[in-house]
Every structure is written in C-alpha cells, then in structure tokens.
Tab-separated table of C-alpha atoms and ligand atoms in Angstrom:
chain	number	residue	atom	x	y	z
H	1	UNK	CA	-1.423	4.438	-15.533
H	2	UNK	CA	0.889	5.273	-17.437
H	3	UNK	CA	4.268	6.041	-16.353
H	4	UNK	CA	7.117	8.228	-17.011
H	5	UNK	CA	10.291	6.132	-16.640
H	6	UNK	CA	12.856	7.713	-14.764
H	7	UNK	CA	16.613	8.164	-15.668
H	8	UNK	CA	18.128	5.899	-12.398
H	9	UNK	CA	17.740	2.915	-10.619
H	10	UNK	CA	19.318	1.369	-8.033
H	11	UNK	CA	19.803	-2.752	-8.426
H	12	UNK	CA	22.210	-4.986	-6.671
H	13	UNK	CA	23.902	-2.324	-4.820
H	14	UNK	CA	24.880	0.533	-7.581
H	15	UNK	CA	22.884	3.429	-9.090
H	16	UNK	CA	22.573	2.216	-12.671
H	17	UNK	CA	20.265	3.505	-15.557
H	18	UNK	CA	17.142	2.703	-15.673
H	19	UNK	CA	16.968	0.377	-18.889
H	20	UNK	CA	20.074	-1.692	-17.243
H	21	UNK	CA	18.012	-3.158	-14.636
H	22	UNK	CA	17.285	-6.859	-16.264
H	23	UNK	CA	17.376	-9.752	-15.095
H	24	UNK	CA	16.637	-13.554	-16.611
H	25	UNK	CA	13.331	-14.989	-18.229
H	26	UNK	CA	14.036	-17.902	-15.930
H	27	UNK	CA	14.051	-15.689	-12.926
H	28	UNK	CA	12.364	-17.751	-10.495
H	29	UNK	CA	10.265	-15.032	-9.497
H	30	UNK	CA	8.368	-15.243	-12.821
H	31	UNK	CA	7.480	-18.227	-13.249
H	32	UNK	CA	6.325	-18.332	-9.430
H	33	UNK	CA	5.512	-15.460	-8.289
H	34	UNK	CA	8.483	-15.217	-5.806
H	35	UNK	CA	8.655	-11.531	-4.896
H	36	UNK	CA	8.217	-9.065	-1.924
H	37	UNK	CA	7.959	-5.845	-2.223
H	38	UNK	CA	7.137	-2.271	-0.646
H	39	UNK	CA	5.101	0.677	-1.710
H	40	UNK	CA	6.344	4.188	-0.135
H	41	UNK	CA	6.062	7.745	-0.381
H	42	UNK	CA	8.256	10.594	-0.089
H	43	UNK	CA	6.657	14.321	0.471
H	44	UNK	CA	8.356	17.652	-0.242
H	45	UNK	CA	8.270	19.101	3.644
H	46	UNK	CA	8.874	22.474	4.996
H	47	UNK	CA	12.402	20.681	6.088
H	48	UNK	CA	12.938	19.258	2.653
H	49	UNK	CA	11.758	15.943	1.201
H	50	UNK	CA	11.088	13.095	3.478
H	51	UNK	CA	10.346	9.779	2.853
H	52	UNK	CA	6.986	8.828	4.990
H	53	UNK	CA	7.654	5.741	7.583
H	54	UNK	CA	10.895	4.403	5.562
H	55	UNK	CA	12.105	2.131	8.235
H	56	UNK	CA	8.721	0.582	9.007
H	57	UNK	CA	7.919	-0.225	5.248
H	58	UNK	CA	12.120	-1.706	4.694
H	59	UNK	CA	11.165	-3.710	8.058
H	60	UNK	CA	7.859	-5.405	6.886
H	61	UNK	CA	9.987	-5.876	3.268
H	62	UNK	CA	12.435	-8.250	5.894
H	63	UNK	CA	9.333	-9.705	7.395
H	64	UNK	CA	7.746	-10.768	3.943
H	65	UNK	CA	11.093	-12.447	2.944
H	66	UNK	CA	11.278	-14.360	6.245
H	67	UNK	CA	8.173	-15.548	6.044
H	68	UNK	CA	9.241	-16.969	2.363
H	69	UNK	CA	12.596	-18.380	3.508
H	70	UNK	CA	14.073	-15.769	1.095
H	71	UNK	CA	17.643	-15.117	2.162
H	72	UNK	CA	17.959	-11.023	1.980
H	73	UNK	CA	21.378	-9.691	1.082
H	74	UNK	CA	20.811	-6.620	2.555
H	75	UNK	CA	19.850	-4.664	5.854
H	76	UNK	CA	17.159	-2.327	6.255
H	77	UNK	CA	19.681	0.464	6.641
H	78	UNK	CA	21.043	-0.770	3.450
H	79	UNK	CA	17.986	-0.553	1.788
H	80	UNK	CA	17.041	2.713	3.381
H	81	UNK	CA	19.828	4.466	2.042
H	82	UNK	CA	19.152	2.708	-1.360
H	83	UNK	CA	15.764	4.610	-1.459
H	84	UNK	CA	17.498	7.851	-0.738
H	85	UNK	CA	19.968	7.476	-3.287
H	86	UNK	CA	17.582	6.732	-5.898
H	87	UNK	CA	15.621	9.773	-5.316
H	88	UNK	CA	18.704	11.689	-5.125
H	89	UNK	CA	19.866	10.562	-8.191
H	90	UNK	CA	16.716	11.532	-10.102
H	91	UNK	CA	16.450	14.473	-7.951
H	92	UNK	CA	12.634	13.606	-7.082
H	93	UNK	CA	11.154	15.616	-4.281
H	94	UNK	CA	7.617	14.293	-3.796
H	95	UNK	CA	7.432	10.526	-5.452
H	96	UNK	CA	6.474	6.890	-5.011
H	97	UNK	CA	9.117	4.684	-4.187
H	98	UNK	CA	9.488	0.675	-5.214
H	99	UNK	CA	11.683	-1.764	-3.513
H	100	UNK	CA	11.656	-5.294	-4.891
H	101	UNK	CA	13.355	-8.334	-3.418
H	102	UNK	CA	12.807	-11.500	-5.591
H	103	UNK	CA	14.310	-15.199	-6.085
H	104	UNK	CA	16.375	-14.882	-9.213
H	105	UNK	CA	17.770	-17.315	-11.724
H	106	UNK	CA	19.725	-20.543	-10.192
H	107	UNK	CA	18.443	-23.970	-10.185
H	108	UNK	CA	14.878	-25.293	-11.237
H	109	UNK	CA	11.598	-25.949	-9.258
H	110	UNK	CA	9.930	-24.334	-6.133
H	111	UNK	CA	12.058	-24.568	-3.301
H	112	UNK	CA	15.072	-23.991	-5.458
H	113	UNK	CA	17.556	-21.938	-3.088
H	114	UNK	CA	18.095	-19.429	-5.570
H	115	UNK	CA	20.033	-15.579	-4.870
H	116	UNK	CA	17.697	-12.889	-4.480
H	117	UNK	CA	17.867	-9.994	-6.779
H	118	UNK	CA	16.529	-6.624	-4.689
H	119	UNK	CA	16.177	-3.010	-6.581
H	120	UNK	CA	14.734	0.213	-5.611
H	121	UNK	CA	12.646	2.347	-8.031
H	122	UNK	CA	11.338	5.909	-7.675
H	123	UNK	CA	9.019	8.168	-9.903
H	124	UNK	CA	6.641	10.647	-9.901
H	125	UNK	CA	3.196	9.877	-8.939
H	126	UNK	CA	0.082	11.843	-8.676
H	127	UNK	CA	-3.441	10.271	-6.872
H	128	UNK	CA	-3.642	6.223	-7.242
H	129	UNK	CA	-7.092	6.126	-8.206
H	130	UNK	CA	-7.336	9.141	-10.456
H	131	UNK	CA	-6.898	12.852	-10.789
H	132	UNK	CA	-9.527	14.388	-7.986
H	133	UNK	CA	-10.519	11.071	-6.126
H	134	UNK	CA	-8.813	12.785	-2.539
H	135	UNK	CA	-11.537	15.177	-2.921
H	136	UNK	CA	-14.488	13.670	-5.128
H	137	UNK	CA	-14.014	10.478	-3.968
H	138	UNK	CA	-14.817	7.160	-5.675
H	139	UNK	CA	-17.359	4.391	-6.458
H	140	UNK	CA	-16.474	0.965	-5.644
H	141	UNK	CA	-17.840	-2.305	-5.614
H	142	UNK	CA	-17.798	-5.540	-3.539
H	143	UNK	CA	-15.949	-7.700	-5.947
H	144	UNK	CA	-17.038	-11.649	-6.899
H	145	UNK	CA	-13.499	-12.421	-6.049
H	146	UNK	CA	-12.777	-13.211	-2.887
H	147	UNK	CA	-9.648	-12.890	-1.128
H	148	UNK	CA	-7.310	-15.953	-0.331
H	149	UNK	CA	-8.022	-17.944	2.703
H	150	UNK	CA	-5.468	-17.372	5.739
H	151	UNK	CA	-4.203	-21.096	5.845
H	152	UNK	CA	-3.306	-20.858	1.994
H	153	UNK	CA	-1.767	-17.621	1.267
H	154	UNK	CA	-0.604	-15.246	3.922
H	155	UNK	CA	-1.914	-12.001	3.465
H	156	UNK	CA	0.411	-10.383	5.936
H	157	UNK	CA	3.093	-11.246	3.353
H	158	UNK	CA	3.410	-7.732	0.802
H	159	UNK	CA	4.657	-10.759	-1.617
H	160	UNK	CA	4.110	-10.787	-5.919
H	161	UNK	CA	1.908	-13.370	-5.699
H	162	UNK	CA	-0.344	-12.532	-3.948
H	163	UNK	CA	-1.315	-9.629	-6.436
H	164	UNK	CA	-2.411	-11.896	-8.740
H	165	UNK	CA	-5.735	-11.873	-6.591
H	166	UNK	CA	-5.550	-7.877	-6.057
H	167	UNK	CA	-5.328	-7.909	-10.252
H	168	UNK	CA	-8.919	-9.918	-10.133
H	169	UNK	CA	-10.027	-7.592	-7.922
H	170	UNK	CA	-9.171	-4.280	-9.562
H	171	UNK	CA	-9.206	-5.675	-13.021
H	172	UNK	CA	-13.015	-6.584	-12.677
H	173	UNK	CA	-13.958	-3.002	-11.181
H	174	UNK	CA	-12.403	-0.944	-13.526
H	175	UNK	CA	-13.953	-3.213	-16.273
H	176	UNK	CA	-17.786	-2.847	-15.018
H	177	UNK	CA	-16.889	0.800	-14.510
H	178	UNK	CA	-15.903	1.101	-10.668
H	179	UNK	CA	-13.397	2.994	-9.277
H	180	UNK	CA	-11.495	0.190	-7.001
H	181	UNK	CA	-12.852	-3.265	-5.696
H	182	UNK	CA	-13.605	-4.572	-2.426
H	183	UNK	CA	-12.893	-8.224	-1.652
H	184	UNK	CA	-14.348	-10.155	0.990
H	185	UNK	CA	-12.559	-12.850	2.712
H	186	UNK	CA	-13.213	-16.818	2.822
H	187	UNK	CA	-15.406	-16.166	5.807
H	188	UNK	CA	-17.865	-13.664	4.149
H	189	UNK	CA	-16.514	-10.760	6.272
H	190	UNK	CA	-15.228	-7.587	4.910
H	191	UNK	CA	-11.625	-7.619	4.259
H	192	UNK	CA	-9.831	-4.730	2.321
H	193	UNK	CA	-9.734	-3.275	-1.247
H	194	UNK	CA	-7.456	-4.731	-3.825
H	195	UNK	CA	-4.792	-2.893	-2.864
H	196	UNK	CA	-6.167	-0.392	0.205
H	197	UNK	CA	-7.006	-1.185	3.769
H	198	UNK	CA	-10.596	0.139	4.795
H	199	UNK	CA	-12.302	2.473	7.301
H	200	UNK	CA	-15.623	2.553	7.576
H	201	UNK	CA	-17.747	5.644	10.080
H	202	UNK	CA	-20.718	5.048	12.804
H	203	UNK	CA	-21.636	7.804	15.276
H	204	UNK	CA	-17.976	9.471	15.119
H	205	UNK	CA	-16.385	6.074	15.485
H	206	UNK	CA	-13.925	4.595	13.143
H	207	UNK	CA	-14.177	1.487	12.368
H	208	UNK	CA	-11.437	-0.968	10.126
H	209	UNK	CA	-11.409	-4.478	9.733
H	210	UNK	CA	-9.174	-6.662	11.832
H	211	UNK	CA	-5.719	-8.435	10.845
H	212	UNK	CA	-7.394	-11.787	11.052
H	213	UNK	CA	-9.749	-10.782	7.557
H	214	UNK	CA	-6.562	-11.585	5.053
H	215	UNK	CA	-5.803	-8.320	4.881
H	216	UNK	CA	-2.453	-6.535	4.702
H	217	UNK	CA	-1.676	-4.597	7.987
H	218	UNK	CA	-0.771	-1.258	5.960
H	219	UNK	CA	1.528	1.171	7.336
H	220	UNK	CA	-1.594	3.894	6.444
H	221	UNK	CA	-3.861	1.858	8.033
H	222	UNK	CA	-1.369	2.037	11.250
H	223	UNK	CA	-0.823	5.973	10.793
H	224	UNK	CA	-4.509	6.580	10.957
H	225	UNK	CA	-5.307	4.168	13.890
H	226	UNK	CA	-2.514	6.358	15.982
H	227	UNK	CA	-3.349	10.107	14.567
H	228	UNK	CA	-7.033	9.153	15.160
H	229	UNK	CA	-6.672	7.852	18.897
H	230	UNK	CA	-3.645	10.458	19.612
H	231	UNK	CA	-6.734	13.098	18.754
H	232	UNK	CA	-9.510	11.976	20.641
H	233	UNK	CA	-11.580	9.461	18.017
H	234	UNK	CA	-12.332	6.246	18.960
H	235	UNK	CA	-11.043	3.655	16.786
H	236	UNK	CA	-12.482	-0.192	16.883
H	237	UNK	CA	-11.007	-3.300	15.036
H	238	UNK	CA	-13.358	-5.750	14.105
H	239	UNK	CA	-15.161	-7.665	12.233
H	240	UNK	CA	-17.170	-6.197	9.721
H	241	UNK	CA	-20.025	-7.910	7.694
H	242	UNK	CA	-21.024	-6.789	4.088
H	243	UNK	CA	-23.884	-4.889	4.732
H	244	UNK	CA	-22.294	-2.534	6.843
H	245	UNK	CA	-21.184	-0.763	3.834
H	246	UNK	CA	-24.448	0.092	2.772
H	247	UNK	CA	-25.137	1.622	6.466
H	248	UNK	CA	-22.104	3.478	7.299
H	249	UNK	CA	-22.269	7.198	7.790
H	250	UNK	CA	-18.740	7.001	5.685
H	251	UNK	CA	-16.219	5.159	3.870
H	252	UNK	CA	-12.758	5.571	3.100
H	253	UNK	CA	-10.154	3.521	1.293
H	254	UNK	CA	-6.352	3.768	2.637
H	255	UNK	CA	-2.264	2.784	1.452
H	256	UNK	CA	0.454	4.483	0.393
H	257	UNK	CA	-0.476	4.723	-2.863
H	258	UNK	CA	-4.318	5.884	-2.347
H	259	UNK	CA	-3.499	7.898	0.309
H	260	UNK	CA	-6.812	8.402	2.008
H	261	UNK	CA	-9.484	8.253	-0.888
H	262	UNK	CA	-12.931	8.521	0.327
H	263	UNK	CA	-15.922	6.113	-1.509
H	264	UNK	CA	-18.966	7.631	-2.256
H	265	UNK	CA	-20.946	4.918	-3.360
H	266	UNK	CA	-20.620	0.797	-2.919
H	267	UNK	CA	-22.356	-1.113	-5.624
H	268	UNK	CA	-24.306	1.619	-7.035
H	269	UNK	CA	-25.437	2.817	-3.567
H	270	UNK	CA	-24.348	6.201	-1.540
H	271	UNK	CA	-22.663	6.029	1.158
H	272	UNK	CA	-23.387	8.916	3.716
H	273	UNK	CA	-23.716	12.163	1.529
H	274	UNK	CA	-22.067	11.031	-1.250
H	275	UNK	CA	-19.234	12.636	-0.911
H	276	UNK	CA	-16.586	12.897	1.569
H	277	UNK	CA	-17.526	13.440	5.006
H	278	UNK	CA	-16.140	15.048	7.940
H	279	UNK	CA	-14.794	12.331	9.448
H	280	UNK	CA	-12.967	11.686	6.099
H	281	UNK	CA	-11.577	14.903	5.465
H	282	UNK	CA	-10.494	15.499	9.629
H	283	UNK	CA	-8.166	12.146	9.131
H	284	UNK	CA	-7.027	13.228	5.603
H	285	UNK	CA	-6.040	16.699	7.673
H	286	UNK	CA	-4.385	15.338	10.051
H	287	UNK	CA	-2.552	12.920	7.716
H	288	UNK	CA	-1.538	15.440	5.175
H	289	UNK	CA	-0.923	17.671	7.865
H	290	UNK	CA	2.282	15.412	8.867
H	291	UNK	CA	3.759	16.968	5.464
H	292	UNK	CA	2.480	20.457	5.373
H	293	UNK	CA	4.018	20.955	9.371
H	294	UNK	CA	0.338	21.486	10.541
H	295	UNK	CA	0.334	17.870	12.165
H	296	UNK	CA	3.506	17.772	14.961
H	297	UNK	CA	5.209	14.819	13.613
H	298	UNK	CA	5.766	13.337	16.985
H	299	UNK	CA	6.415	9.486	15.929
H	300	UNK	CA	9.330	10.359	14.040
H	301	UNK	CA	7.736	9.083	10.647
H	302	UNK	CA	9.529	11.338	8.080
H	303	UNK	CA	12.740	10.354	7.341
H	304	UNK	CA	14.670	12.912	5.592
H	305	UNK	CA	15.975	12.028	2.483
C	401	PMP	N1	-3.454	-3.802	1.458
C	401	PMP	C1	-3.370	-4.143	0.019
C	401	PMP	C2	-3.454	-5.365	-0.524
C	401	PMP	C3	-2.110	-3.392	-0.418
C	401	PMP	O1	-1.350	-3.450	-1.421
C	401	PMP	C4	-1.597	-2.181	0.702
C	401	PMP	C5	-0.777	-1.389	-0.095
C	401	PMP	N2	0.318	-1.569	0.102
C	401	PMP	C6	-2.270	-1.850	1.932
C	401	PMP	C7	-3.379	-2.730	1.990
C	401	PMP	C8	-1.865	-0.541	2.161
C	401	PMP	O2	-0.934	-0.709	2.999
C	401	PMP	P1	0.049	0.553	2.842
C	401	PMP	O3	-0.758	1.672	3.845
C	401	PMP	O4	1.174	-0.375	4.149
C	401	PMP	O5	0.681	0.844	1.761
C-alpha cells in the first residue's frame, strides 16, 4: 500500500513538520524491535469527526509499554490529546492514526535504560486489504508460519517485534496470490490473521478464537462481541481447529485497519456461498452504523476530535 505523507506529525510533545520527526540509527528499537504502537481510525459522523475508542486504544498502548517495562513519558490523556491535535493540524476527518512509543538512543545492550520516544501520525487511508474488499471479501490462506508460543513473545502486547511474525504471514500470503494469511497457534489451533482477529459463523452463532490462542485482544473484536450480544446474537469464544475454516457458513476478519472484511475462500476452498453472508452483513451494518448514526453509541466509543 502506498502512502501520501501528511504535512504534520506529533513527536515528543509537539506538532512538527513530517520530515522533522527523525530518530538516530542507533535507537534501541531499530536493533531490538522495542516499540509499542496502536492503530486507530477516525470517522466523519453526523456530529463531526470522532476517533473510535480512542481511550481504549491508548490504554492498550500503555499496557503494551508496561509489559516491556518501557517508561511512558505521557499519560493516556496526553496521548489522546496528541491524536486530536494531529488530526486537526492535518485537517483530517476520516483517517488512520498511529501512536508509537519506542526505546530511543541511550546506552547499549538489551536491558539498557533508554529514553522513550513517542510519536503520533495520522493520514488518509481506505480499506486496508484493498479496494472493494469490504463488499466482495478476500481469498485467504493458512500460513506455513505459526504464531509465537505464549511463553516466548507475549501476543497481548502490541509490540513492533511481534510484527516480524506478521510480516512473514502477510508476505507469504501476498506472494502466493492471497489477500491475507491466517496463522495457527503453537498448539496447532487457529489463532488470527496477520493483523486481524477472526470470526466464524455456525448456524447463526458467532465463534471467535480466545486470547489464549496467541492473538492480540482486538478492540474491533471486542466491539463486535459487544454489539452482537446486545443485538441478541450468540457469541462463543473457544478453541477452533483449522478444519472449521472449511466447514463454517461464513468467515470474516476484523481489526482497526481491516474493519470487517469478509473472507470468501480459504486455501482455495469456497467459504459458504463465496461472498459476504447475512451475519457478516449484519455485523458490518451494526459496526458501520456507529459512524452514520444508525447504531446508537450507548458505549461512548466515539470520542470527538
Ligand atoms: N491482531 C493483530 C495481530 C493486529 O495487529 C490487529 C490490529 N491492531 C488486530 C488483531 C486487531 O486489533 P484491533 O481491532 O484492536 O485493531
């Protein structure tokens, strides 16, 4: 995906020109993957632009930093404010936001006490997995790469280093002509997509893999579970073996970037009718309804810019 850079970025406490948000080549994160980050989306709503679950995302950023004992020089409220500022500075309505905190320059070695750099970027971004995929769906494959075991790298932290695994999964899938890759956990059971959680539909019920399956506890996943339950849809979190990908009635991926992307085939096998099914469409309607005003935001998930 190509990207048109915006004019302004927030870096270590101030809005500055995009080109000035630089770091040293010897920063810890470049060598050791020691960054934590978030991905958020803002939407144009009838009440003006709003960031979806801003506070929950930035709380997860703090949690990721805490797991790695990375001191955070800013509070959730300050990073929330930075997100708002960077949208305003670039006059963005519907956008993708990327807060990132990383171990910077200072000392040498894995356990060095480095200063933490923090930045927030925002730019316009359409459908992450390609144009038209929200309607048409993607062809996915099960990756030959496995997710990391829970006692190796914690999947509950959204850390830069985790995405080495994600890159292997995503690049292999694209190279083989698929839209996205799905990884199995070290247990051999289903985990998640390279950068998305998974939902399978069986007999009108939504089934999703549990956090114990080496996945990121997605905020979109949580939003779907909440919306579904509130609308009388049964949601089951359970261990799911791979073969159920071939047996389910419908299948979709979700994440901030991917939003709700139907999967029309896995490993060349058609899923259900080979297009977005009624449950996937219902969940899309509930989810996107939050931004058009059709779904009541009784959760206060829309945080005004
Ligand atoms: N899993 C992984 C590995 C991800 O990178 C993401 C995207 N952040 C997700 C799941 C979905 O998480 P969220 O809904 O919070 O964006």
